[in-house]
mmCIF file of C-alpha atoms and ligand atoms in Angstrom:
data_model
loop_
_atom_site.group_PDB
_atom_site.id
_atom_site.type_symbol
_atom_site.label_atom_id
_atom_site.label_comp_id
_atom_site.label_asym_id
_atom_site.label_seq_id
_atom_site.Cartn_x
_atom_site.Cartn_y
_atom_site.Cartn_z
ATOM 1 C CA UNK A 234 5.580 1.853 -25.424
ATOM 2 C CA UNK A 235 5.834 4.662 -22.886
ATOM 3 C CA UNK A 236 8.780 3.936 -20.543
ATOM 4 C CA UNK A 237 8.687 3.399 -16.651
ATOM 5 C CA UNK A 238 10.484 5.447 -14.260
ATOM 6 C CA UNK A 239 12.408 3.822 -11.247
ATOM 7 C CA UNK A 240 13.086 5.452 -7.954
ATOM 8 C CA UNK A 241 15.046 4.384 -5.105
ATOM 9 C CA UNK A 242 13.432 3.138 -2.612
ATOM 10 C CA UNK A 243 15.321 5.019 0.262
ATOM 11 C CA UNK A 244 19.059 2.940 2.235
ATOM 12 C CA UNK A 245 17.479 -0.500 0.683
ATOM 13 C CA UNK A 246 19.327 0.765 -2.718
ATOM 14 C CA UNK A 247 16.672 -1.367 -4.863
ATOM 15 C CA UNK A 248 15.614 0.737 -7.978
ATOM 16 C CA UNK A 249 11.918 -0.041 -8.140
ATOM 17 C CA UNK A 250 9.359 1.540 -10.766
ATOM 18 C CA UNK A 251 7.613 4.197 -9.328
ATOM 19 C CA UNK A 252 4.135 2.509 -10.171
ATOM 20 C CA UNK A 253 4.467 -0.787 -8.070
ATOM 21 C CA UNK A 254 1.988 -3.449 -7.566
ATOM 22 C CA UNK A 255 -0.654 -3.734 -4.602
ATOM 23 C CA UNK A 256 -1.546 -7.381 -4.356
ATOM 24 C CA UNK A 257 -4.445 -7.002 -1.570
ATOM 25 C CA UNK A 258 -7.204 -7.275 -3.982
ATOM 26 C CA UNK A 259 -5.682 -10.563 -6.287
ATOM 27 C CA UNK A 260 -5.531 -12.774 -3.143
ATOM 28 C CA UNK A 261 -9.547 -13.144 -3.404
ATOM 29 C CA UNK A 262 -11.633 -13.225 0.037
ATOM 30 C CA UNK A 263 -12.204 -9.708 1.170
ATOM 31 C CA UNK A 264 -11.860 -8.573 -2.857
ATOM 32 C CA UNK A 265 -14.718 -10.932 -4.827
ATOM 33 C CA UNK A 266 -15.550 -10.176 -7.940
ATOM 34 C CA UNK A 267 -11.989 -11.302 -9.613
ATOM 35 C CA UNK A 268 -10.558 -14.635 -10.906
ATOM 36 C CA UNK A 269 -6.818 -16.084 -10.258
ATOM 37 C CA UNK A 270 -6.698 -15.806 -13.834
ATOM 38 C CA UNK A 271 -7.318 -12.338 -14.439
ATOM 39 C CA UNK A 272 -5.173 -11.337 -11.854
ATOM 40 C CA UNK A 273 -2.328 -13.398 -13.442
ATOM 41 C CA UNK A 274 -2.483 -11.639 -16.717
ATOM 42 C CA UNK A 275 -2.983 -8.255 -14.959
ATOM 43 C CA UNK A 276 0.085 -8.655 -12.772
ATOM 44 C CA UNK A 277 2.160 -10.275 -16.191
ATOM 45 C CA UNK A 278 1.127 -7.226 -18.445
ATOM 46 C CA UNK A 279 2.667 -4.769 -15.465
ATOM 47 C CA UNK A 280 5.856 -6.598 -15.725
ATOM 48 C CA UNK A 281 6.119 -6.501 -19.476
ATOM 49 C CA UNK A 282 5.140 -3.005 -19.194
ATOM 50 C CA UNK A 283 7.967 -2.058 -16.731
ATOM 51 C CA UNK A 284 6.617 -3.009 -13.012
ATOM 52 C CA UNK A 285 9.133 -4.886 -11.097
ATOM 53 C CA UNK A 286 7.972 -4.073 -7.452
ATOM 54 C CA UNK A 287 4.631 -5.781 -5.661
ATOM 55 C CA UNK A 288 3.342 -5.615 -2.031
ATOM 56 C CA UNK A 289 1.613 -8.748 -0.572
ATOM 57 C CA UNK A 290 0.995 -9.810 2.435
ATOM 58 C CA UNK A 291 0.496 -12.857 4.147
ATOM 59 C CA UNK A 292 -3.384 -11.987 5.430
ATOM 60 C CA UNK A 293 -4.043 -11.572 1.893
ATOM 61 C CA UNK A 294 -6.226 -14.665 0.821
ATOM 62 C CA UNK A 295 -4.510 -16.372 4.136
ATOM 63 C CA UNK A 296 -1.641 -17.195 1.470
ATOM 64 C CA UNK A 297 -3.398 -16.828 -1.894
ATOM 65 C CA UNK A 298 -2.110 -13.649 -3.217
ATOM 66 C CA UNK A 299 1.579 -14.564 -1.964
ATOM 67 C CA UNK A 300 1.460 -18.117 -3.919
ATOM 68 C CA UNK A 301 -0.072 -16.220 -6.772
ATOM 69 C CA UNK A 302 2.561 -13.567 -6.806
ATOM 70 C CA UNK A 303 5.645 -16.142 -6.145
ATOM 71 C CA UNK A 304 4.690 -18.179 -9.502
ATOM 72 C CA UNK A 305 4.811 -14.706 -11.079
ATOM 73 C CA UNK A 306 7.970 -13.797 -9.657
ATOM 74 C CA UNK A 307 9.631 -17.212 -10.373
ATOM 75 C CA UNK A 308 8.690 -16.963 -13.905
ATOM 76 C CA UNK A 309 9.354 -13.800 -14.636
ATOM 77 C CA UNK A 310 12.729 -14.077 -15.981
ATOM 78 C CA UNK A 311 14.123 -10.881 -14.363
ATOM 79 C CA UNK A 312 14.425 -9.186 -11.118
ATOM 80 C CA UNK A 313 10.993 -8.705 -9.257
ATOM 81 C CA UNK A 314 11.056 -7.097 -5.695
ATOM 82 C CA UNK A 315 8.652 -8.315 -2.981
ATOM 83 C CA UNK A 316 7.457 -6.829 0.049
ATOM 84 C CA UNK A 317 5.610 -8.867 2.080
ATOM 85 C CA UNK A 318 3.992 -8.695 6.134
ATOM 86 C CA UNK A 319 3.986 -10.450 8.963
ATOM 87 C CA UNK A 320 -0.176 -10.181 10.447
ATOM 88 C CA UNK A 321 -1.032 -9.491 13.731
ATOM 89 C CA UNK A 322 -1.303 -12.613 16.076
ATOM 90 C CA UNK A 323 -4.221 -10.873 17.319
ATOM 91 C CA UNK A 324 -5.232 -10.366 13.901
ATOM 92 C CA UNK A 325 -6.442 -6.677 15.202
ATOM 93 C CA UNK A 326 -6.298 -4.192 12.339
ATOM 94 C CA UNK A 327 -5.277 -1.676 13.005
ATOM 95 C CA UNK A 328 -3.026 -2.088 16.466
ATOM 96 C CA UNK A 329 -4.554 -0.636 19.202
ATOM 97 C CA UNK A 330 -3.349 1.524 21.939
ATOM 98 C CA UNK A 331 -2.803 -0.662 24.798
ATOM 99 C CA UNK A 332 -2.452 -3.481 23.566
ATOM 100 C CA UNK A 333 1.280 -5.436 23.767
ATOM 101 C CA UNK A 334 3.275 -6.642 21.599
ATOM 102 C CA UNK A 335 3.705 -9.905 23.023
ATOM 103 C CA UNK A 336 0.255 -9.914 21.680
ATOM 104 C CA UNK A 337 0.103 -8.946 18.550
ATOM 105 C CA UNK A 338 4.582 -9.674 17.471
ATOM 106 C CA UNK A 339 5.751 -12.225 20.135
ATOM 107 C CA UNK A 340 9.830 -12.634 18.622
ATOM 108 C CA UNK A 341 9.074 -16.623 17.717
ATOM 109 C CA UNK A 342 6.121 -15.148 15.474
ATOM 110 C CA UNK A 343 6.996 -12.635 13.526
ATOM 111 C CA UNK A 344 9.846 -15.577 12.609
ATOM 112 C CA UNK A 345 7.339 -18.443 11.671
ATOM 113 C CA UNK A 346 4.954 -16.045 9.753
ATOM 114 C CA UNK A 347 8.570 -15.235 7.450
ATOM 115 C CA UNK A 348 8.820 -18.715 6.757
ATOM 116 C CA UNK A 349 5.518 -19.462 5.998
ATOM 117 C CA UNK A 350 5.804 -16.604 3.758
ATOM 118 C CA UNK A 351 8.462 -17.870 1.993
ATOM 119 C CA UNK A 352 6.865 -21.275 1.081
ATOM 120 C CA UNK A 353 3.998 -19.589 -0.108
ATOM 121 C CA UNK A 354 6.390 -17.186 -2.037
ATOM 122 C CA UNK A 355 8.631 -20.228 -3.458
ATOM 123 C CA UNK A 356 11.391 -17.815 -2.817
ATOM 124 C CA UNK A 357 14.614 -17.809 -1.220
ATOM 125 C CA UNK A 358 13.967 -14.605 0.436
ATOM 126 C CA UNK A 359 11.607 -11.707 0.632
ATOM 127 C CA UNK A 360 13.166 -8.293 -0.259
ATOM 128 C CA UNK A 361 10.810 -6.029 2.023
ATOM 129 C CA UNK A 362 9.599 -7.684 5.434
ATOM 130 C CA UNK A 363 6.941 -5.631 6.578
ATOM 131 C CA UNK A 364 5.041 -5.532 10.403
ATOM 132 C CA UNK A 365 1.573 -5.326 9.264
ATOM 133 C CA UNK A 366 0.438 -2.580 11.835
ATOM 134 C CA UNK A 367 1.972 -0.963 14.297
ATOM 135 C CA UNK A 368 1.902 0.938 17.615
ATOM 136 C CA UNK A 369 4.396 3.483 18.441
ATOM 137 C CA UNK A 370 3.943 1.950 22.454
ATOM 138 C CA UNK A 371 6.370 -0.805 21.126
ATOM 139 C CA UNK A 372 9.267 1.352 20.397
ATOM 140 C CA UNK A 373 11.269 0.200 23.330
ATOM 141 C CA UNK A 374 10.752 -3.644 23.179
ATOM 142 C CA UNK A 375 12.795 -5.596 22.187
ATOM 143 C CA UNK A 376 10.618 -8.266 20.246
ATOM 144 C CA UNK A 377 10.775 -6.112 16.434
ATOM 145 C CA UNK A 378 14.335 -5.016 16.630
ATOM 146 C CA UNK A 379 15.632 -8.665 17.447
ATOM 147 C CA UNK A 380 13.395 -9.992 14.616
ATOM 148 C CA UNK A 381 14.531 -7.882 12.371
ATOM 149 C CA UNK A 382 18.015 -7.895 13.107
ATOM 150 C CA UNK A 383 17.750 -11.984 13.153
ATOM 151 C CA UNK A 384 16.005 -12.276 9.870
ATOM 152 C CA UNK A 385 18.592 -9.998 8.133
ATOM 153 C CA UNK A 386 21.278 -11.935 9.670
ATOM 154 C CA UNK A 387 20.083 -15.057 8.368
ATOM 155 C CA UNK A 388 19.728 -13.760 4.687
ATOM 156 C CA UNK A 389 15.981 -14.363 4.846
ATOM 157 C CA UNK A 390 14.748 -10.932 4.613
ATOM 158 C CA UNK A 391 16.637 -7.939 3.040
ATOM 159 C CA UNK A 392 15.055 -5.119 4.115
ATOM 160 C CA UNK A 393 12.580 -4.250 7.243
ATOM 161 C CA UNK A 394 9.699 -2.011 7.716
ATOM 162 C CA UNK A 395 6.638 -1.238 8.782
ATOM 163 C CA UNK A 396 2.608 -0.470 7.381
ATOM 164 C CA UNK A 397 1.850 2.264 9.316
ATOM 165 C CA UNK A 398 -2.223 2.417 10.688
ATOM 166 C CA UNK A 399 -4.885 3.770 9.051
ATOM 167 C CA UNK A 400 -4.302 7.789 8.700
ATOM 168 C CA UNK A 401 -1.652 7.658 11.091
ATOM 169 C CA UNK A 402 0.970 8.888 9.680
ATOM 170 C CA UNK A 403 2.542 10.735 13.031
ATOM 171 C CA UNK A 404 2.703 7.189 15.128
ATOM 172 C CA UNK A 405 5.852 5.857 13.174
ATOM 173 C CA UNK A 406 7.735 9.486 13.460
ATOM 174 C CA UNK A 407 9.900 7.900 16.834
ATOM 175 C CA UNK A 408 9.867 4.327 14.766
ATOM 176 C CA UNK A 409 11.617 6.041 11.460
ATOM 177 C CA UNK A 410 14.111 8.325 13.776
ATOM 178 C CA UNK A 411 15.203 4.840 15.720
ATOM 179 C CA UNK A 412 17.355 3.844 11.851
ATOM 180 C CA UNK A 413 16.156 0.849 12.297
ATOM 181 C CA UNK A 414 13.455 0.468 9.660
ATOM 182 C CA UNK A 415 14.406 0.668 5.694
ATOM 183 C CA UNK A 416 10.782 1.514 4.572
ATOM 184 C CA UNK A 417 7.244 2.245 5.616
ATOM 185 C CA UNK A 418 4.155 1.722 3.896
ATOM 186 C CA UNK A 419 1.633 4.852 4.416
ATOM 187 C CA UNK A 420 -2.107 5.676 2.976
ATOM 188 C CA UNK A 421 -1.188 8.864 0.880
ATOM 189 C CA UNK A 422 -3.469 9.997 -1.878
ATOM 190 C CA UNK A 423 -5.774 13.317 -2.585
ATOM 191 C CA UNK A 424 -8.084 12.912 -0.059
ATOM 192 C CA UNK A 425 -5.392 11.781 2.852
ATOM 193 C CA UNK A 426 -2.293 14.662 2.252
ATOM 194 C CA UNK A 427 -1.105 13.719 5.752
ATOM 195 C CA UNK A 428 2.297 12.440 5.195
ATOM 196 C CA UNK A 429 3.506 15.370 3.887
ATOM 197 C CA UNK A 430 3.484 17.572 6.981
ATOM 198 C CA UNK A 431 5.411 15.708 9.586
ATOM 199 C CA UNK A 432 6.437 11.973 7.952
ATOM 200 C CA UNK A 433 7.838 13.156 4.563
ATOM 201 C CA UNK A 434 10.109 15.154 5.869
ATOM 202 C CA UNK A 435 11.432 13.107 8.099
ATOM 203 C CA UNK A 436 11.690 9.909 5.999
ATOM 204 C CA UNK A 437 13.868 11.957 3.327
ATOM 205 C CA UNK A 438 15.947 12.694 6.056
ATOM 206 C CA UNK A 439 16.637 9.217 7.327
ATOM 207 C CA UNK A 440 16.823 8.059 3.898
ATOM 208 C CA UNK A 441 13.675 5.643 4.573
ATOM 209 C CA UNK A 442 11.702 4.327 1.032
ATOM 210 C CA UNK A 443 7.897 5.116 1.358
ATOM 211 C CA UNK A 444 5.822 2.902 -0.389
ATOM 212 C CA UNK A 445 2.142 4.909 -0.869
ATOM 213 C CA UNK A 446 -0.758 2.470 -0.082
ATOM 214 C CA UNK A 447 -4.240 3.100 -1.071
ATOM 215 C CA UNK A 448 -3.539 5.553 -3.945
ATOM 216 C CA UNK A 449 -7.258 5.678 -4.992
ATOM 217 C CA UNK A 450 -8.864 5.322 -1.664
ATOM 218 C CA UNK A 451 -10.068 1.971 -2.159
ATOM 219 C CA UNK A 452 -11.631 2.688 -5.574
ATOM 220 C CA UNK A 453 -13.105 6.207 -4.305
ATOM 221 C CA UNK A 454 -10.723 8.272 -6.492
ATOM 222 C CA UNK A 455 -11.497 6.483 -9.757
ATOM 223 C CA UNK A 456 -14.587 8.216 -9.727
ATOM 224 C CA UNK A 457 -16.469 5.113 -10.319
ATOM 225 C CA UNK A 458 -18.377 5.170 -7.471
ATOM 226 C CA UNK A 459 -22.126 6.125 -7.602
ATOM 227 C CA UNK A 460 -24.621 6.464 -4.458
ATOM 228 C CA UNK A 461 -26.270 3.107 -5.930
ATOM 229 C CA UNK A 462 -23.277 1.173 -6.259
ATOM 230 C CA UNK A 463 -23.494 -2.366 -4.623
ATOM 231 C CA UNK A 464 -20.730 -4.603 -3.571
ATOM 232 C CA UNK A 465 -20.958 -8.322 -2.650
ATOM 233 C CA UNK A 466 -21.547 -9.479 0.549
ATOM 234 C CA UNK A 467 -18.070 -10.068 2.277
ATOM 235 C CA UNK A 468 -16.124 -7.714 0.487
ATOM 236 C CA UNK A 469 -14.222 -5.535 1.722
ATOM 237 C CA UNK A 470 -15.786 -2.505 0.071
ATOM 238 C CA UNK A 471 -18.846 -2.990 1.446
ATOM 239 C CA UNK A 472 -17.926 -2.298 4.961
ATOM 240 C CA UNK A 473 -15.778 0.590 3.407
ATOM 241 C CA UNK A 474 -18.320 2.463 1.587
ATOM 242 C CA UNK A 475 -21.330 1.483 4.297
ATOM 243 C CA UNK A 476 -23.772 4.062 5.160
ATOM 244 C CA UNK A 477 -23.412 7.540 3.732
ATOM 245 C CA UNK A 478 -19.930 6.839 2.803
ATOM 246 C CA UNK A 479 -21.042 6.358 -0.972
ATOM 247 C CA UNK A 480 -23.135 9.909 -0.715
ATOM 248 C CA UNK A 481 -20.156 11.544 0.970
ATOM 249 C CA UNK A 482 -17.747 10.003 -1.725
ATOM 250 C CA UNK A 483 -19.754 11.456 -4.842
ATOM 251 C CA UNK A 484 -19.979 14.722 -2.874
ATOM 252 C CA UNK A 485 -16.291 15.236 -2.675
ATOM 253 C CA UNK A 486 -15.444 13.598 -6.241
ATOM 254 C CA UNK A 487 -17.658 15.623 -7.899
ATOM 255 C CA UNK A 488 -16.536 18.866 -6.354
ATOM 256 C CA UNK A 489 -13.007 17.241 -7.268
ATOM 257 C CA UNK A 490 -13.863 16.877 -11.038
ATOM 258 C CA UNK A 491 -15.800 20.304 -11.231
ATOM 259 C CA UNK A 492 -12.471 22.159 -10.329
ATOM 260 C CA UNK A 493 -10.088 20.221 -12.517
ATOM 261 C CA UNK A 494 -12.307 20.921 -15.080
ATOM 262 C CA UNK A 495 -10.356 21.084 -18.493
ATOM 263 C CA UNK A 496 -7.279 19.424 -16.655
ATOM 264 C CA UNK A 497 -5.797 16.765 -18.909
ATOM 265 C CA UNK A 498 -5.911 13.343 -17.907
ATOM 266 C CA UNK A 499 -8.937 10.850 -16.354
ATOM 267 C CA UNK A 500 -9.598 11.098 -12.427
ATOM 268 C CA UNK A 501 -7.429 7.876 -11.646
ATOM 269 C CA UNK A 502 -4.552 9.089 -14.024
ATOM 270 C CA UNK A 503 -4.406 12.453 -11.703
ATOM 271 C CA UNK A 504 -4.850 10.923 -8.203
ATOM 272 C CA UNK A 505 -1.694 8.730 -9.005
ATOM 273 C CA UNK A 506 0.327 11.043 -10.089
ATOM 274 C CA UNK A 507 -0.599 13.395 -7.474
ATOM 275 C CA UNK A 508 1.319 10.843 -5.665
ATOM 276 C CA UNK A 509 4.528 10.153 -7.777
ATOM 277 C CA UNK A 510 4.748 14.259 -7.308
ATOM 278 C CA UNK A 511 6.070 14.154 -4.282
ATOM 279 C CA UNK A 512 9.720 13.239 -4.333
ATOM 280 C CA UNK A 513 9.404 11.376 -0.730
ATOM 281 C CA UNK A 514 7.317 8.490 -2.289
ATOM 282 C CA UNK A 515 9.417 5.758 -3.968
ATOM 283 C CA UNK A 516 6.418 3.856 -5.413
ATOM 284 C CA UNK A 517 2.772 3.897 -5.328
ATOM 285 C CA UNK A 518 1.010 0.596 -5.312
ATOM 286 C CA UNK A 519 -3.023 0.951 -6.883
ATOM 287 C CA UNK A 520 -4.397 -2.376 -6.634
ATOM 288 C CA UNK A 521 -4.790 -3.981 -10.519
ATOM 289 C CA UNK A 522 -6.941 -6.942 -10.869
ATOM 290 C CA UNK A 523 -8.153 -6.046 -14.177
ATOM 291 C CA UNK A 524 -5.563 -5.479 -17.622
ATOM 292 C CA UNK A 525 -7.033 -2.876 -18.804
ATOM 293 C CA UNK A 526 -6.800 -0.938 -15.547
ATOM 294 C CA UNK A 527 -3.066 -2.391 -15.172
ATOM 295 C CA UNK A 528 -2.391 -0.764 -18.970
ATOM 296 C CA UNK A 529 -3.856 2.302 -17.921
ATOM 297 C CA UNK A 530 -1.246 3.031 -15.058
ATOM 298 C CA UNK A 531 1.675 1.542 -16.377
ATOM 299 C CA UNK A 532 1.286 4.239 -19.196
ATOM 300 C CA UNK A 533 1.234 7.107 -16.583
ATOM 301 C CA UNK A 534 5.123 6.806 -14.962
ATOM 302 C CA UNK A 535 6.528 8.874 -18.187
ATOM 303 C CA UNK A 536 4.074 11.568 -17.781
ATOM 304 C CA UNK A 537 6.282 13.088 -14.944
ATOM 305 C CA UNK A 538 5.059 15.416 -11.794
ATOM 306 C CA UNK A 539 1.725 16.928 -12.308
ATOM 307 C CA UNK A 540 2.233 20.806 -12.914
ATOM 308 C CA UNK A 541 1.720 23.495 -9.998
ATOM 309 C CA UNK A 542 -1.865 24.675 -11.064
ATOM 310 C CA UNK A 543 -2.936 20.944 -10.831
ATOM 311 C CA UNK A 544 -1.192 20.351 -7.578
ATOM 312 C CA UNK A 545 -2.912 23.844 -6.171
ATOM 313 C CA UNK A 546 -6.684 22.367 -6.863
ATOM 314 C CA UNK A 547 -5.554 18.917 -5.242
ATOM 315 C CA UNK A 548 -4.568 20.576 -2.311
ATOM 316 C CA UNK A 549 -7.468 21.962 -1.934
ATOM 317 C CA UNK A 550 -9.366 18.945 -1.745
ATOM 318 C CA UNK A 551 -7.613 17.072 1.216
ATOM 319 C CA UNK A 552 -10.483 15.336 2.860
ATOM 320 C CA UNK A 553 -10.235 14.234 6.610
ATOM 321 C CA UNK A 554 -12.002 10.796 7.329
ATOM 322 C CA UNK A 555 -11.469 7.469 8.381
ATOM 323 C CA UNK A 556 -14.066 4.989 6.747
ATOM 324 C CA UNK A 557 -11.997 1.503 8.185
ATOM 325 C CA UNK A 558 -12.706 2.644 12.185
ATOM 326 C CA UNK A 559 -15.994 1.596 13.647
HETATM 327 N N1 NAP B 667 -2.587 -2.029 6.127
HETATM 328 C C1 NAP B 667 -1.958 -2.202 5.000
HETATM 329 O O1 NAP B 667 -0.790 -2.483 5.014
HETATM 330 C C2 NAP B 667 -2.682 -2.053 3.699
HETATM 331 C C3 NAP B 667 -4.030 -1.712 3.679
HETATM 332 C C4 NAP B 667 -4.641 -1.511 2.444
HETATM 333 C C5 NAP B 667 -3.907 -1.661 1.273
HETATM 334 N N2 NAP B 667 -2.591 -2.016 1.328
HETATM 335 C C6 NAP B 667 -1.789 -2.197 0.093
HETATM 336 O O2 NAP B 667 -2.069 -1.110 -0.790
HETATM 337 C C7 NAP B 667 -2.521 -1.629 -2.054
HETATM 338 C C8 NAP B 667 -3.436 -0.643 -2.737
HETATM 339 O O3 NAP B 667 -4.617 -0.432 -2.030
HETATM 340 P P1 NAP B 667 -6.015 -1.103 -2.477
HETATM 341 O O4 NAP B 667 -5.757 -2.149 -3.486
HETATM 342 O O5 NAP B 667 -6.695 -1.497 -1.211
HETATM 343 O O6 NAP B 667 -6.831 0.141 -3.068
HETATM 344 P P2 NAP B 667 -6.547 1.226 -4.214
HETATM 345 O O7 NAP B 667 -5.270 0.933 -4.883
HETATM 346 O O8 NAP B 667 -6.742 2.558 -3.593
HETATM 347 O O9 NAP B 667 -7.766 0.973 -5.199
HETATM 348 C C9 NAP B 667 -7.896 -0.235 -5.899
HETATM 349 C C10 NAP B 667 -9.151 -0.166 -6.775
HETATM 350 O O10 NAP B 667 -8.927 0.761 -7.854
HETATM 351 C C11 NAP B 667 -9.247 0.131 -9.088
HETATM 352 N N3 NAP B 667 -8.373 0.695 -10.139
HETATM 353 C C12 NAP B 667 -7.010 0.632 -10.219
HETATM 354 N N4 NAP B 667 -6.555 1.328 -11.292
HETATM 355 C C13 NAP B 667 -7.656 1.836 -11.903
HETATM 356 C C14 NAP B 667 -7.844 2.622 -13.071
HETATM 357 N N5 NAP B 667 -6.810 3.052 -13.813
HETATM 358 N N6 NAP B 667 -9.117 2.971 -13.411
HETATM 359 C C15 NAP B 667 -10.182 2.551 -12.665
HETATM 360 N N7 NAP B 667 -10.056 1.806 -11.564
HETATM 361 C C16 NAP B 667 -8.820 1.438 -11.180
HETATM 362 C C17 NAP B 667 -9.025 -1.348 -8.846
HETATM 363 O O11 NAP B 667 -9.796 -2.112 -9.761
HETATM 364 P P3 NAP B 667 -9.436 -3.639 -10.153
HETATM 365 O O12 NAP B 667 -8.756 -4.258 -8.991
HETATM 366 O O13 NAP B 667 -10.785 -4.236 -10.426
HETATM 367 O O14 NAP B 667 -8.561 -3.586 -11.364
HETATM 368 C C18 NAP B 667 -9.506 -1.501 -7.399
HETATM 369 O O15 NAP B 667 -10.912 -1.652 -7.372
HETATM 370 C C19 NAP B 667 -3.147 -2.982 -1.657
HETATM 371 O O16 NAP B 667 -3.357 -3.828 -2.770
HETATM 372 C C20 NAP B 667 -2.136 -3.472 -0.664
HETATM 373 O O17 NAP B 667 -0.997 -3.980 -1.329
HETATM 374 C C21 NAP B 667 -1.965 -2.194 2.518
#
């Protein structure tokens, strides 16, 4: 079996495998088309394959994929990190300009969300205590910083951070300077490069862990996606890839593919390890429902840093869009 790589994931100190688990999709509702069951051995086969690092959220199935992923945890039978977040009261994604935080992370709230997190976890405490959005407005108040310091106090929570909006990567510069956060969660992948001009940087600096969301653009990178394709009513995906969206995605995939060419490797191979490239990330989390597709990454980690020539046609193909605004 080919080995997993760990990174540090920045002043938390937790060694985490560099492919880590996104557990938006396994909590059901705005993901259909997979069953607890699945998702279960999915999320199983990454641990026995070297994953010990998952991102949740309470929004996720309104509990679902936290309950799912504390029975995994508990069983497990050796050290799993969680990161987990706290949803907007005003259940806005992403936050808006404008808009308070007494609104959206009142003090009293962000501390009942923990502990409903917990319960649903079955835990003692959650290792990464995320803000589900945020809005660089806040930066001054009061509200996160007492949280945060409260729920590390009280052993609850071991590490802070943030999930910073949608291709936004610029509005948690002042937030990662501040010291206070451990880790941020950021879209990074081949079509949204962003990160790496002003956030990177910065993040290496403060010794801050990065944990890459949306690694294959919400299924657009595996290259699965035709102008026909169809998803249920309710999911997600179908809001995502409304409209042209699908034509636009072949467009740019296809181009993608045409100048790889004889590159080794399949397209969702490549687009993660574009990621694990660039030594700012800690861990990229692609969600998994499905084994085979939770086989496939696991067996990427050992490959190491995709070579120059590679990175030079990725680069190329940065793509500036933003398919969750209105
Ligand atoms: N605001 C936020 O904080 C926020 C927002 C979005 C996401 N996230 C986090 O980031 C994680 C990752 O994003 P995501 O799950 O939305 O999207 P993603 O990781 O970009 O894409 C997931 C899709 O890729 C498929 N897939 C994975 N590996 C594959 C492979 N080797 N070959 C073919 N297809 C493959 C999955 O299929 P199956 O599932 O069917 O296996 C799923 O349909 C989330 O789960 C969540 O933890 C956070």
């Amino acid at each position: 079996m080919v080995p997993m790589k760990y990174r540090t994931l920045g002043r938390t100190g937790f060694e985490i495998s560099e492919i880590g688990y996104g557990a938006w999709g396994i909590g059901g509702g705005q993901w259909q088309g997979g069953t607890d069951d699945e998702s279960l051995r999915a999320v199983r086969r990454a641990i026995e394959l070297g994953l010990n690092f998952i991102d949740t959220a309470l929004a996720y199935g309104e509990g679902h994929s936290e309950q799912l992923v504390g029975r995994i945890v508990r069983e497990a039978g050796k050290r799993i990190y969680v990161a987990t977040k706290v949803p907007p009261k005003n259940q806005r994604w992403p936050a808006q300009r404008g808009v308070g935080i007494d609104q959206v992370f009142p003090y009293d709230y962000i501390m009942e969300c923990t502990d409903t997190s917990l319960k649903n976890l079955g835990l003692d405490a959650i290792d990464v205590q995320q803000l589900h959005v945020w809005n660089p407005e806040w930066i001054g108040r009061d509200e996160w910083k007492r949280a945060f310091e409260e729920l590390k106090k009280s052993g609850k929570v071991r590490a802070v951070g943030v999930s910073i909006n949608d291709h936004d990567p610029d509005s948690a510069l002042e937030l990662v300077k501040t010291g206070l956060v451990d880790t941020v969660q950021v879209i990074y992948n081949v079509f949204d490069q962003s990160p790496e001009r002003n956030l990177f940087p910065l993040t290496r600096e403060m010794n801050v862990g990065v944990i890459a969301r949306v690694p294959l653009d919400e299924g657009a990178l595996t290259g699965t996606i035709t102008e026909e394709t169809e998803f249920p009513k309710g999911d997600f995906r179908a809001y995502y890839f409304r409209g042209d969206h699908r034509k636009q995605v072949v467009e740019h995939v296809n181009a993608l593919k045409r100048d790889l060419g004889e590159v080794d490797g399949a397209l969702p191979e490549i687009a993660l390890r574009f990621c694990l490239s660039n030594p700012a990330v800690s861990t990229v989390i692609p969600g998994m429902r499905r084994v085979r597709n939770a086989e496939a990454n696991m067996s990427l980690s050992d490959k190491g840093p995709l070579d120059a020539k590679t990175m030079g046609i990725l680069r190329r193909h940065a793509w500036e869009k933003n398919f969750y605004g209105v």
